[in-house]
Short mmCIF file of C-alpha atoms and ligand atoms in Angstrom, two decimals:
data_model
loop_
_atom_site.label_atom_id
_atom_site.label_comp_id
_atom_site.label_asym_id
_atom_site.label_seq_id
_atom_site.Cartn_x
_atom_site.Cartn_y
_atom_site.Cartn_z
CA MET A 1 -116.65 0.61 -5.05
CA ASN A 2 -116.45 0.57 -8.83
CA LEU A 3 -112.93 -0.19 -10.09
CA THR A 4 -113.98 0.39 -13.67
CA SER A 5 -114.64 4.05 -12.96
CA PRO A 6 -111.38 6.00 -13.44
CA ARG A 7 -112.71 8.69 -11.07
CA GLN A 8 -113.40 6.22 -8.28
CA VAL A 9 -110.02 4.54 -8.76
CA GLN A 10 -108.35 7.95 -8.50
CA GLN A 11 -110.28 8.67 -5.28
CA LEU A 12 -109.30 5.29 -3.87
CA MET A 13 -105.65 5.90 -4.70
CA ALA A 14 -105.79 9.36 -3.16
CA LYS A 15 -107.38 7.94 -0.01
CA HIS A 16 -104.50 5.47 0.34
CA LYS A 17 -101.91 8.04 -0.75
CA VAL A 18 -100.64 5.94 -3.66
CA THR A 19 -99.71 7.08 -7.13
CA ALA A 20 -99.10 4.99 -10.25
CA LYS A 21 -95.40 4.15 -10.46
CA LYS A 22 -94.01 4.33 -13.94
CA SER A 23 -90.91 2.41 -12.86
CA LEU A 24 -93.12 -0.61 -12.00
CA GLY A 25 -95.13 -0.46 -15.22
CA GLN A 26 -98.28 0.56 -13.36
CA ASN A 27 -101.04 1.18 -15.90
CA PHE A 28 -104.26 0.16 -14.22
CA LEU A 29 -107.14 -1.31 -16.21
CA THR A 30 -110.40 0.56 -15.70
CA ASP A 31 -112.68 -0.92 -18.34
CA ALA A 32 -115.38 -3.54 -17.72
CA ASN A 33 -115.43 -4.76 -21.34
CA ILE A 34 -111.73 -5.48 -21.45
CA LEU A 35 -111.83 -7.19 -18.06
CA ARG A 36 -114.65 -9.38 -19.36
CA LYS A 37 -112.65 -10.18 -22.51
CA ILE A 38 -109.65 -11.26 -20.46
CA VAL A 39 -111.72 -13.42 -18.12
CA THR A 40 -113.55 -15.00 -21.07
CA ALA A 41 -110.25 -15.76 -22.82
CA ALA A 42 -109.10 -17.58 -19.65
CA GLU A 43 -112.26 -19.77 -19.68
CA LEU A 44 -112.44 -19.61 -15.90
CA CYS A 45 -114.60 -21.97 -13.87
CA PRO A 46 -115.09 -22.35 -10.09
CA ASP A 47 -112.52 -25.19 -9.93
CA ASP A 48 -109.73 -23.08 -11.37
CA GLN A 49 -106.69 -21.86 -9.47
CA VAL A 50 -105.24 -18.71 -10.98
CA LEU A 51 -101.98 -16.88 -10.65
CA GLU A 52 -102.16 -13.14 -11.23
CA ILE A 53 -98.98 -11.12 -11.53
CA GLY A 54 -99.27 -7.53 -10.39
CA PRO A 55 -102.80 -7.01 -9.00
CA GLY A 56 -102.18 -3.25 -8.85
CA VAL A 57 -105.36 -1.67 -7.49
CA GLY A 58 -107.26 -4.94 -7.93
CA ALA A 59 -109.72 -4.53 -10.83
CA LEU A 60 -108.59 -7.71 -12.58
CA THR A 61 -108.10 -9.52 -9.25
CA VAL A 62 -111.75 -8.94 -8.36
CA ALA A 63 -112.91 -10.16 -11.79
CA LEU A 64 -110.76 -13.29 -11.39
CA ALA A 65 -111.92 -13.93 -7.82
CA GLU A 66 -115.54 -13.79 -9.00
CA ALA A 67 -114.98 -16.33 -11.78
CA ALA A 68 -112.34 -18.76 -10.39
CA GLY A 69 -111.99 -20.98 -7.34
CA ALA A 70 -108.85 -19.40 -5.95
CA VAL A 71 -106.49 -16.59 -6.93
CA VAL A 72 -102.88 -16.10 -5.90
CA ALA A 73 -101.84 -12.52 -6.69
CA VAL A 74 -98.16 -11.57 -6.57
CA GLU A 75 -97.43 -7.85 -6.26
CA THR A 76 -94.01 -6.26 -5.87
CA ASP A 77 -95.31 -2.88 -4.67
CA ARG A 78 -95.90 -3.20 -0.91
CA SER A 79 -97.33 0.31 -0.69
CA LEU A 80 -100.49 -1.10 -2.34
CA ALA A 81 -101.14 -3.46 0.61
CA PRO A 82 -103.71 -1.31 2.52
CA LEU A 83 -105.58 -0.42 -0.68
CA LEU A 84 -105.71 -4.05 -1.82
CA ALA A 85 -106.83 -5.17 1.65
CA GLU A 86 -109.80 -2.82 1.33
CA VAL A 87 -110.65 -3.79 -2.26
CA LEU A 88 -110.39 -7.52 -1.61
CA ALA A 89 -111.92 -7.56 1.88
CA GLU A 90 -114.97 -9.53 0.83
CA PHE A 91 -113.05 -12.21 -1.09
CA ASP A 92 -111.79 -15.14 0.92
CA ASN A 93 -110.45 -16.92 -2.18
CA VAL A 94 -107.64 -14.44 -2.90
CA ARG A 95 -104.15 -14.85 -1.45
CA LEU A 96 -101.90 -11.82 -1.80
CA VAL A 97 -98.17 -12.44 -1.93
CA PHE A 98 -95.87 -9.41 -1.83
CA GLY A 99 -92.65 -9.96 -3.73
CA ASP A 100 -90.94 -9.92 -7.11
CA ILE A 101 -92.38 -12.68 -9.30
CA LEU A 102 -88.96 -13.20 -10.90
CA LYS A 103 -87.51 -14.08 -7.51
CA LEU A 104 -90.31 -16.48 -6.57
CA ASN A 105 -90.57 -20.08 -7.61
CA PRO A 106 -94.12 -20.32 -9.03
CA ALA A 107 -94.29 -23.96 -7.92
CA THR A 108 -94.26 -22.82 -4.27
CA LEU A 109 -97.43 -20.75 -4.78
CA PHE A 110 -99.75 -23.73 -5.32
CA PRO A 111 -100.41 -27.02 -3.54
CA PRO A 112 -97.75 -29.53 -4.67
CA GLU A 113 -100.07 -32.19 -6.10
CA GLY A 114 -102.80 -32.25 -8.67
CA THR A 115 -102.94 -28.54 -9.53
CA VAL A 116 -102.92 -27.33 -13.11
CA PRO A 117 -103.26 -23.58 -12.58
CA LYS A 118 -103.92 -20.82 -15.07
CA VAL A 119 -102.14 -17.49 -15.30
CA VAL A 120 -103.97 -14.26 -16.03
CA ALA A 121 -102.15 -10.94 -15.90
CA ASN A 122 -101.92 -7.42 -17.19
CA LEU A 123 -98.14 -7.59 -17.24
CA PRO A 124 -95.77 -4.80 -16.27
CA TYR A 125 -94.37 -4.12 -19.71
CA TYR A 126 -90.81 -3.41 -18.68
CA ILE A 127 -90.31 -7.11 -17.80
CA THR A 128 -92.91 -8.85 -19.97
CA THR A 129 -90.69 -11.45 -21.59
CA PRO A 130 -88.60 -12.34 -18.51
CA ILE A 131 -91.84 -12.97 -16.61
CA ILE A 132 -93.34 -15.11 -19.37
CA PHE A 133 -90.19 -17.25 -19.64
CA HIS A 134 -89.88 -17.46 -15.87
CA LEU A 135 -93.38 -18.96 -15.78
CA LEU A 136 -92.93 -21.25 -18.77
CA GLU A 137 -89.63 -22.58 -17.47
CA SER A 138 -90.93 -23.31 -14.00
CA THR A 139 -91.86 -26.87 -13.11
CA VAL A 140 -95.55 -25.90 -12.98
CA GLN A 141 -97.68 -27.42 -15.72
CA TRP A 142 -99.90 -24.45 -16.62
CA GLN A 143 -103.27 -25.04 -18.18
CA LEU A 144 -103.24 -21.77 -20.07
CA LEU A 145 -101.88 -18.26 -19.77
CA VAL A 146 -103.67 -15.06 -20.74
CA PHE A 147 -101.65 -11.86 -20.85
CA LEU A 148 -102.25 -8.24 -21.64
CA VAL A 149 -99.02 -7.04 -23.23
CA GLN A 150 -97.77 -4.27 -25.47
CA LYS A 151 -99.29 -4.83 -28.94
CA GLU A 152 -95.87 -4.78 -30.55
CA VAL A 153 -94.75 -7.65 -28.28
CA ALA A 154 -97.96 -9.58 -29.03
CA ASP A 155 -97.27 -9.18 -32.76
CA ARG A 156 -93.81 -10.67 -32.32
CA MET A 157 -95.21 -13.55 -30.26
CA VAL A 158 -97.67 -14.64 -32.96
CA SER A 159 -95.61 -13.79 -36.05
CA PRO A 160 -94.97 -16.56 -38.60
CA PRO A 161 -91.58 -16.88 -40.38
CA GLY A 162 -91.12 -14.30 -43.10
CA ASN A 163 -92.76 -11.39 -41.31
CA LYS A 164 -90.62 -8.51 -40.13
CA GLU A 165 -91.81 -9.14 -36.56
CA TYR A 166 -90.55 -12.74 -36.69
CA GLY A 167 -87.65 -13.14 -34.31
CA ALA A 168 -86.20 -15.00 -31.35
CA LEU A 169 -89.26 -14.23 -29.21
CA SER A 170 -91.63 -15.70 -31.86
CA VAL A 171 -89.59 -18.88 -32.14
CA MET A 172 -89.16 -19.38 -28.41
CA ILE A 173 -92.79 -18.69 -27.47
CA GLN A 174 -94.18 -20.74 -30.35
CA SER A 175 -91.93 -23.66 -29.44
CA PHE A 176 -93.35 -23.62 -25.90
CA CYS A 177 -96.99 -22.80 -26.65
CA HIS A 178 -99.83 -22.44 -29.09
CA VAL A 179 -100.29 -18.66 -29.22
CA GLU A 180 -103.39 -16.72 -30.18
CA LEU A 181 -104.00 -12.99 -30.45
CA VAL A 182 -107.35 -12.43 -28.72
CA GLY A 183 -107.79 -8.71 -29.35
CA VAL A 184 -106.27 -5.26 -29.43
CA VAL A 185 -106.73 -2.92 -26.46
CA PRO A 186 -106.53 0.88 -26.85
CA PRO A 187 -104.63 3.17 -24.43
CA THR A 188 -107.90 4.80 -23.29
CA VAL A 189 -108.81 1.91 -20.95
CA PHE A 190 -105.82 2.44 -18.65
CA LEU A 191 -105.03 4.81 -15.84
CA PRO A 192 -102.60 6.40 -16.58
CA ARG A 193 -102.87 6.05 -20.35
CA PRO A 194 -99.90 4.45 -22.14
CA LYS A 195 -98.64 5.81 -25.46
CA VAL A 196 -99.11 2.59 -27.40
CA ASP A 197 -101.76 -0.06 -28.06
CA SER A 198 -101.88 -3.23 -26.02
CA ALA A 199 -103.17 -6.69 -26.88
CA ILE A 200 -104.58 -9.75 -25.15
CA VAL A 201 -102.73 -12.97 -25.97
CA ARG A 202 -103.65 -16.49 -25.02
CA LEU A 203 -100.99 -19.16 -24.65
CA VAL A 204 -101.68 -22.89 -24.35
CA PRO A 205 -98.47 -24.69 -23.36
CA LYS A 206 -97.20 -27.65 -25.37
CA PRO A 207 -95.68 -30.64 -23.56
CA LYS A 208 -92.28 -29.74 -22.10
CA ALA A 209 -89.06 -30.62 -23.97
CA ILE A 210 -87.72 -34.00 -23.09
CA SER A 211 -84.00 -33.25 -23.08
CA PRO A 212 -82.21 -30.32 -21.41
CA GLU A 213 -79.40 -30.64 -24.00
CA ILE A 214 -81.84 -30.18 -26.89
CA ASP A 215 -83.43 -27.36 -24.96
CA ARG A 216 -80.09 -25.58 -24.52
CA CYS A 217 -79.10 -26.18 -28.13
CA PHE A 218 -82.43 -24.76 -29.30
CA SER A 219 -81.79 -21.55 -27.32
CA LEU A 220 -78.28 -21.25 -28.67
CA LEU A 221 -79.41 -21.73 -32.28
CA VAL A 222 -82.25 -19.21 -32.01
CA ARG A 223 -80.07 -16.68 -30.30
CA THR A 224 -77.22 -17.07 -32.78
CA VAL A 225 -79.41 -16.95 -35.88
CA PHE A 226 -81.31 -13.83 -34.81
CA SER A 227 -78.18 -11.99 -33.73
CA THR A 228 -76.88 -12.48 -37.30
CA ARG A 229 -80.18 -11.98 -39.10
CA ARG A 230 -78.80 -11.10 -42.51
CA LYS A 231 -76.43 -14.05 -42.78
CA ASN A 232 -77.21 -17.36 -44.36
CA LEU A 233 -77.40 -20.45 -42.15
CA TYR A 234 -73.83 -21.54 -42.87
CA ASN A 235 -72.30 -18.18 -41.98
CA SER A 236 -74.62 -17.72 -39.04
CA LEU A 237 -73.75 -21.07 -37.50
CA ARG A 238 -70.03 -21.24 -38.30
CA GLY A 239 -69.18 -19.33 -35.12
CA ILE A 240 -70.79 -22.09 -33.02
CA PHE A 241 -69.79 -25.14 -35.11
CA SER A 242 -67.50 -26.37 -32.34
CA GLN A 243 -70.28 -26.18 -29.74
CA LEU A 244 -72.60 -28.10 -32.04
CA GLY A 245 -70.20 -31.03 -32.57
CA GLY A 246 -68.19 -29.65 -35.51
CA GLU A 247 -68.81 -28.39 -39.04
CA LYS A 248 -69.24 -31.90 -40.47
CA LYS A 249 -71.95 -32.79 -38.01
CA VAL A 250 -73.82 -29.53 -38.64
CA MET A 251 -73.60 -29.91 -42.42
CA THR A 252 -74.84 -33.50 -42.23
CA ALA A 253 -77.70 -32.37 -40.01
CA LEU A 254 -78.69 -29.61 -42.45
CA GLU A 255 -78.59 -32.03 -45.36
CA GLU A 256 -80.62 -34.72 -43.62
CA LEU A 257 -83.19 -32.18 -42.50
CA GLY A 258 -83.42 -30.70 -45.98
CA LEU A 259 -82.22 -27.29 -44.81
CA ASP A 260 -80.23 -25.38 -47.43
CA PRO A 261 -77.15 -23.81 -45.75
CA ARG A 262 -77.55 -20.82 -48.11
CA ARG A 263 -80.97 -20.09 -46.72
CA ARG A 264 -81.24 -17.23 -44.23
CA GLY A 265 -81.51 -18.61 -40.70
CA GLU A 266 -84.25 -16.14 -39.84
CA THR A 267 -86.61 -17.95 -42.23
CA LEU A 268 -86.53 -21.19 -40.20
CA SER A 269 -89.80 -22.16 -38.54
CA PRO A 270 -89.87 -23.08 -34.82
CA ALA A 271 -90.18 -26.75 -35.87
CA GLU A 272 -87.08 -26.49 -38.11
CA PHE A 273 -85.08 -24.88 -35.29
CA TYR A 274 -86.22 -27.66 -33.03
CA ALA A 275 -85.28 -30.41 -35.49
CA LEU A 276 -81.79 -28.97 -35.85
CA ALA A 277 -81.45 -28.70 -32.08
CA ALA A 278 -82.55 -32.30 -31.67
CA TYR A 279 -79.83 -33.34 -34.14
CA CYS A 280 -76.98 -31.33 -32.61
CA GLY A 281 -78.13 -31.02 -29.00
CA ASN A 282 -76.10 -33.88 -27.57
CA ALA A 283 -72.86 -32.07 -28.34
CA LEU A 284 -73.80 -29.07 -26.27
CA ASN A 285 -72.80 -28.21 -22.76
CA GLY A 286 -73.78 -24.69 -22.04
CA PRO A 287 -76.11 -22.35 -20.21
CA THR A 288 -79.76 -23.17 -19.62
CA ARG A 289 -82.37 -21.70 -21.92
CA ASN A 290 -83.06 -18.92 -19.48
CA GLN A 291 -79.41 -18.00 -19.08
CA ALA A 292 -78.92 -18.17 -22.81
CA LEU A 293 -81.75 -15.73 -23.31
CA TYR A 294 -81.21 -13.25 -20.57
CA ARG A 295 -77.51 -12.65 -20.29
CA LYS A 296 -77.27 -9.37 -18.45
CA GLY A 297 -76.23 -6.36 -20.49
CA ASP A 298 -77.07 -8.02 -23.75
CA GLU A 299 -78.69 -5.87 -26.34
CA ASP A 300 -81.30 -8.28 -27.53
CA GLU A 301 -84.88 -7.99 -28.48
CA PHE A 302 -86.05 -9.37 -25.16
CA TYR A 303 -85.21 -6.16 -23.42
CA GLN A 304 -87.38 -3.56 -25.01
CA PRO A 305 -87.51 -0.08 -23.56
CA ASP A 306 -90.80 0.51 -21.79
CA GLN A 307 -92.74 2.47 -24.40
CA ARG A 308 -95.98 2.09 -22.61
CA THR A 309 -96.02 4.67 -19.85
CA THR A 310 -96.65 8.25 -20.71
N1 SAM B 1 -103.48 -5.95 -12.63
C1 SAM B 1 -103.58 -4.53 -12.53
C2 SAM B 1 -104.53 -4.03 -13.59
O1 SAM B 1 -104.79 -4.77 -14.54
O2 SAM B 1 -104.99 -2.91 -13.48
C3 SAM B 1 -102.23 -3.82 -12.63
C4 SAM B 1 -101.42 -4.12 -13.86
S1 SAM B 1 -99.99 -3.10 -14.02
C5 SAM B 1 -99.78 -3.07 -15.77
C6 SAM B 1 -98.63 -4.16 -13.58
C7 SAM B 1 -98.56 -4.51 -12.11
O3 SAM B 1 -97.42 -5.37 -11.90
C8 SAM B 1 -98.33 -3.34 -11.17
O4 SAM B 1 -99.21 -3.43 -10.09
C9 SAM B 1 -96.89 -3.48 -10.68
O5 SAM B 1 -96.65 -2.95 -9.41
C10 SAM B 1 -96.73 -4.99 -10.72
N2 SAM B 1 -95.32 -5.45 -10.86
C11 SAM B 1 -94.30 -4.80 -11.49
N3 SAM B 1 -93.18 -5.55 -11.42
C12 SAM B 1 -93.50 -6.69 -10.74
C13 SAM B 1 -92.76 -7.83 -10.33
N4 SAM B 1 -91.47 -7.97 -10.64
N5 SAM B 1 -93.40 -8.80 -9.61
C14 SAM B 1 -94.72 -8.67 -9.32
N6 SAM B 1 -95.46 -7.60 -9.67
C15 SAM B 1 -94.88 -6.64 -10.37
#
């Protein structure tokens, strides 16, 4: 069967009585060129182990299984099981795991020793950033990660300081990874078609942070600065002086790092945020980076409404 033919995918879905679920961000890729672009960006070879999140009806899974050594595909929608069993019948290098990726420890999906897996996924857009941070904060050392995401999210991931897209997501992702925008993907290649453009991004992780205190401080600084975007550094940080070891310590840090307190915090580069965190981090006892980012009910830029589904 040809999973890059929208008609055949529709017939397959009808046969298995499944419909695309908007609530799960189901926009299935049906374009051979884009699949090829994604696989090329992941530089797959027969030794590679790959994690796919959300196989859907399996078009990307098949492309990955053909190019890599082994694929672990995690899908939350159990109603897709019979369809995926049919599509993947001839591949003995694909392991399907049904469950919510956010509730799984990625480290349990691969052999404990000697594996440096890759991640390739057309992400469900309603939880793009939680999934990315869940993966990056796991103990797994990923080789590289290739994602298809909403274009607007990709723009924020790659944005340098000074752009209007530059924000907490840019700083956090760029502190974890080298990020590259591989290409823009139009709505026409999906079934059903989303309203907005998508983009392929490629992330190569940097070595993990050495200290959890610095890590936590970094999250707190980024979060604080971007929730008070218009304020200068001094006014932005004054609300958390006590958590950072006091006003004197913060002012000394700014001076030694050559950071003008009158400068807007939102202009700091990821490296400058990191340097400040390294200076003040020891004073901090707070939530982990993940908790700091995803406090439930928060209105922050990490929770974007799903604009993608029609
Ligand atoms: N990979 C397929 C493709 O490219 O055509 C489908 C991609 S579709 C945008 C996103 C997929 O992620 C859907 O199959 C959806 O059911 C699945 N999904 C949504 N939330 C998930 C979660 N929390 N854990 C795992 N899979 C999830």
